[in-house]
XYZ file of N, CA and C in Angstrom:
327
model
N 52.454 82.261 112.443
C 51.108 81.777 112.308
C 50.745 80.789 113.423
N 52.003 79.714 113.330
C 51.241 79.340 114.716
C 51.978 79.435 116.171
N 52.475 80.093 116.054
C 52.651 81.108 117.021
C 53.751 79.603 118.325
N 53.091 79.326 119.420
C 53.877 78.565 120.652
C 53.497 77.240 120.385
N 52.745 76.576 119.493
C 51.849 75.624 119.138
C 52.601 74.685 118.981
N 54.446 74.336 118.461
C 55.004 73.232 118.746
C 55.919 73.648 120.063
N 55.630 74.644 120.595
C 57.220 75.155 121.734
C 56.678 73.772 122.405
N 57.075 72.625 123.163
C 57.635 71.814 124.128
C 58.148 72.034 125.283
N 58.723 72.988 125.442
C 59.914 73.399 126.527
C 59.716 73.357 127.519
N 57.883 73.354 128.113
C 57.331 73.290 129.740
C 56.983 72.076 129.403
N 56.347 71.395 128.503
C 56.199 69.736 128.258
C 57.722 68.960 128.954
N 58.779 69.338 128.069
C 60.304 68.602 128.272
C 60.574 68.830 129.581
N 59.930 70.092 130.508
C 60.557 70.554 131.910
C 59.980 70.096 132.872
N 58.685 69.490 132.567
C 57.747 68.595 133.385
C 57.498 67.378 133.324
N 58.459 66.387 131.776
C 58.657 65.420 131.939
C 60.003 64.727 132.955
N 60.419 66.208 132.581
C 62.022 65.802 133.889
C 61.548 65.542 134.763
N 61.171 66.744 135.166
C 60.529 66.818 136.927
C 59.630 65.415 137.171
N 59.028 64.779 136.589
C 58.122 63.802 137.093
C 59.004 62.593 137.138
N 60.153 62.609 136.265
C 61.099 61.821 136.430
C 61.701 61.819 137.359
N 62.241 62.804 137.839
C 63.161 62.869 139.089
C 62.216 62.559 140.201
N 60.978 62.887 140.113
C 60.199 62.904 141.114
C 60.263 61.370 141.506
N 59.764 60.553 140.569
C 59.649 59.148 140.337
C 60.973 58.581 140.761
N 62.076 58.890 140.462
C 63.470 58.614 140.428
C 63.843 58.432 142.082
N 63.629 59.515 142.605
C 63.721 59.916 143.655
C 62.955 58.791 144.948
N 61.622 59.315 144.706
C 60.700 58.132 145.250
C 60.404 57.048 145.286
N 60.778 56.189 143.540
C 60.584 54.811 143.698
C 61.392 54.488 142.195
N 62.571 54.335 143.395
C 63.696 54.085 142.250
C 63.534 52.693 141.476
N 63.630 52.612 139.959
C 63.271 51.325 139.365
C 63.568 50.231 139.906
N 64.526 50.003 140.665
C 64.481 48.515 141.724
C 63.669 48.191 142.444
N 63.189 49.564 142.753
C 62.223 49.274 143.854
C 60.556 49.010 144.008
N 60.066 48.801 142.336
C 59.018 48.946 141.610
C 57.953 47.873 142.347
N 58.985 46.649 142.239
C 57.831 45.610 142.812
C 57.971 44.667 144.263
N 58.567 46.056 145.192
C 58.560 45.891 146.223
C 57.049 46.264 146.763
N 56.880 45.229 147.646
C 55.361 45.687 148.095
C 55.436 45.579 150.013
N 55.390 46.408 150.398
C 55.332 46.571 152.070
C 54.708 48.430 152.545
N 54.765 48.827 153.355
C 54.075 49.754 154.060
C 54.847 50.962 153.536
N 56.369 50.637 153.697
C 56.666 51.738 153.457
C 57.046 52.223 152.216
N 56.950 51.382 151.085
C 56.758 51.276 149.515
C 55.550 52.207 149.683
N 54.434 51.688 150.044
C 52.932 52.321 149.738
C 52.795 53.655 150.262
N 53.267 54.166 151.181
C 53.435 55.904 151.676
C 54.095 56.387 150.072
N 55.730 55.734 150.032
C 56.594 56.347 149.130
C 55.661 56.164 148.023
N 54.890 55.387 147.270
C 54.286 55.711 146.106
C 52.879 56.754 146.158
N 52.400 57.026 147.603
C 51.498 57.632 147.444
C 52.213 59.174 147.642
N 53.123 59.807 148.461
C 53.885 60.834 148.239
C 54.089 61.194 147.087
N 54.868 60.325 146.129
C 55.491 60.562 144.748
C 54.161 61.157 143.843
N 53.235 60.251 144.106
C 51.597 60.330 143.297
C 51.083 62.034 143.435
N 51.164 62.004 144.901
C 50.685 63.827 144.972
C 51.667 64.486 144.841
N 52.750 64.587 144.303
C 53.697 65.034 144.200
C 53.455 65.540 142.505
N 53.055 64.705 141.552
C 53.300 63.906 140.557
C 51.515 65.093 140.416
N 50.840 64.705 140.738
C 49.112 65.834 141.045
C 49.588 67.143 141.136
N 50.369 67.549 141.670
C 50.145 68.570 142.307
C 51.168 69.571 141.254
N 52.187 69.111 140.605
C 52.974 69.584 139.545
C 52.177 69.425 138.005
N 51.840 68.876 138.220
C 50.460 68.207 136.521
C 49.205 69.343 136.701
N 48.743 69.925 137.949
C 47.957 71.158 138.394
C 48.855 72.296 137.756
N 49.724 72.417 138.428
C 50.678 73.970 138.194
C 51.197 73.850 136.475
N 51.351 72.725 136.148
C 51.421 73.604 134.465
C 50.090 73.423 133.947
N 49.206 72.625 134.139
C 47.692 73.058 133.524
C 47.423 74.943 134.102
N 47.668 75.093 135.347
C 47.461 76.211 135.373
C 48.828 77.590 135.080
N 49.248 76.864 134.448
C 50.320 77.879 133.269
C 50.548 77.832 132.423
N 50.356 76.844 131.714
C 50.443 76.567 130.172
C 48.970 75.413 129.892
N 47.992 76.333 128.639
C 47.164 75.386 127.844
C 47.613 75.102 126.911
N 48.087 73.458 127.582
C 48.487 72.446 125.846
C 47.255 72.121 125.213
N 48.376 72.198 124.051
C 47.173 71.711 122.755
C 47.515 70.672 122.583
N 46.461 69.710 121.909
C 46.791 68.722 121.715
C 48.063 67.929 121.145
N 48.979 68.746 120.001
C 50.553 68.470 120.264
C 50.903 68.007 121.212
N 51.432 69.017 121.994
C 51.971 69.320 123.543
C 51.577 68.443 124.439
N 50.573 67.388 124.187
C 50.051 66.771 125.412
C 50.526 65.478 124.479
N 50.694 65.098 123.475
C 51.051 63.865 122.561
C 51.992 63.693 122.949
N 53.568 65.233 122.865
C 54.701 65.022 122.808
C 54.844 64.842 124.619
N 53.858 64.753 125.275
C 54.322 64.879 126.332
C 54.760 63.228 126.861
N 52.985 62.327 126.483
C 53.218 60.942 126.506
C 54.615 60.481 125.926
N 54.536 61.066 124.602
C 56.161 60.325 124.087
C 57.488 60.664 124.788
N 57.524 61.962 125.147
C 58.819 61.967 125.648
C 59.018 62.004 127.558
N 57.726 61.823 128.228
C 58.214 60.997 129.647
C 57.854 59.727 129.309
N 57.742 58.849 128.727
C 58.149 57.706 127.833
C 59.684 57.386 128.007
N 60.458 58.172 127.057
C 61.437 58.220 127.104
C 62.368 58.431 127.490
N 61.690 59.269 128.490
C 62.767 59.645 129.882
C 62.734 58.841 130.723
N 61.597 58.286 131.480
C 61.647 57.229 131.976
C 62.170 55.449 131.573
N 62.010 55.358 130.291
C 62.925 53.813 130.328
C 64.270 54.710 129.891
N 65.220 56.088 129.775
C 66.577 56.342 130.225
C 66.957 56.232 131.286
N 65.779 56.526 132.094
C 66.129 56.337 133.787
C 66.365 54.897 134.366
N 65.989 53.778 133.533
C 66.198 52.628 133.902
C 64.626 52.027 134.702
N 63.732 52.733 133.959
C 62.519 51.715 134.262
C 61.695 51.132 133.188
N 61.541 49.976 133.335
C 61.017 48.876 132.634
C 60.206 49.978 131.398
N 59.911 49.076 130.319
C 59.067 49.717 128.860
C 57.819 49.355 129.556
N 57.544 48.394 129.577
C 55.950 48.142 130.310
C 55.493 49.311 131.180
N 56.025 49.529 132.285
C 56.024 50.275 133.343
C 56.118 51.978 132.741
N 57.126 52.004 131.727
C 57.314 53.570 131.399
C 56.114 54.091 130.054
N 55.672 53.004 129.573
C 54.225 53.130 128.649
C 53.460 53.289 129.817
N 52.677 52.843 130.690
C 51.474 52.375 130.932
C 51.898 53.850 132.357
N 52.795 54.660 132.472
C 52.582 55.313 133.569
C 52.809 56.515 132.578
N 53.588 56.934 131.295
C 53.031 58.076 130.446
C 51.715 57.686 130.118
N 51.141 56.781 130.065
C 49.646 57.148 129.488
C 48.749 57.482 131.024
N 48.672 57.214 131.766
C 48.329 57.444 132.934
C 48.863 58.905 133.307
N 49.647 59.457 133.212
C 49.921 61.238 133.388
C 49.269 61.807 132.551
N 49.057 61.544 131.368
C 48.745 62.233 130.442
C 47.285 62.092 130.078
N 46.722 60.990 130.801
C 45.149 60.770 130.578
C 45.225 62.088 132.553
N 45.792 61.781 133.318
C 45.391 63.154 134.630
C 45.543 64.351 133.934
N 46.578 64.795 133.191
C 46.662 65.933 132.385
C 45.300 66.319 131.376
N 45.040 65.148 130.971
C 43.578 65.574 129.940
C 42.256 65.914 130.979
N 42.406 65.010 131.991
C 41.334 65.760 133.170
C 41.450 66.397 134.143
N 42.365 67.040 134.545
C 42.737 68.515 135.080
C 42.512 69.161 133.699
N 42.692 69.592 132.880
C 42.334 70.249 131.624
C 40.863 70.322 131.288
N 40.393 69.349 131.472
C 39.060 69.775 131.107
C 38.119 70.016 132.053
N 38.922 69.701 133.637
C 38.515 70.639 134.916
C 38.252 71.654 134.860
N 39.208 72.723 134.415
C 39.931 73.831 134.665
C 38.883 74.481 133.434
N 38.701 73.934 132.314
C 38.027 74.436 131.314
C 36.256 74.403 131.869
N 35.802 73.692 132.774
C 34.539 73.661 133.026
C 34.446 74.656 133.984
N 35.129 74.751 134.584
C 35.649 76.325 136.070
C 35.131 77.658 135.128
């Protein structure tokens, strides 16, 4: 009946990926470093971070589940990775508010 409506599995595979992405680019030590070449590396990571949040809007329409469990669990992947709770709240709600508007982009197209 309801058919893919709790599957997760591209939610859980795109909270990795934004992790590693993040991981990769601006490793939690390096959060409140502020110089030139901090600001490239966070703007790389950012379209990096766009441009993967595009490709599953345009492969999978979450439902509103899927976009809940998404905040909660790169949440949780991120303070495993060793970045701050402050920092790992306030940047799942920030993916997941770009995810709600690429979504309702894509739906006005």
């Amino acid at each position: 009946m309801f058919g893919n409506f709790f599957n997760t599995s591209h939610v859980d595979a795109f909270s990795a990926l934004v992790v590693r992405e993040l991981t990769k680019g601006m490793p939690p030590d390096q959060l409140n470093i502020s110089s030139k070449k901090a600001e490239i590396a966070r703007a790389r990571v950012d379209g990096k971070i766009r441009t993967h949040a595009q490709q599953l809007i345009n492969n999978h329409k979450l439902n509103i589940y899927q976009k809940a469990k998404l905040g909660s669990r790169l949440q949780d992947d991120l303070r495993e990775a060793g970045f701050p709770e402050s920092f790992s709240e306030a940047f799942a709600y920030d993916v997941v508010r770009l995810i709600a508007l690429i979504s309702a982009q894509a739906k006005a197209k």
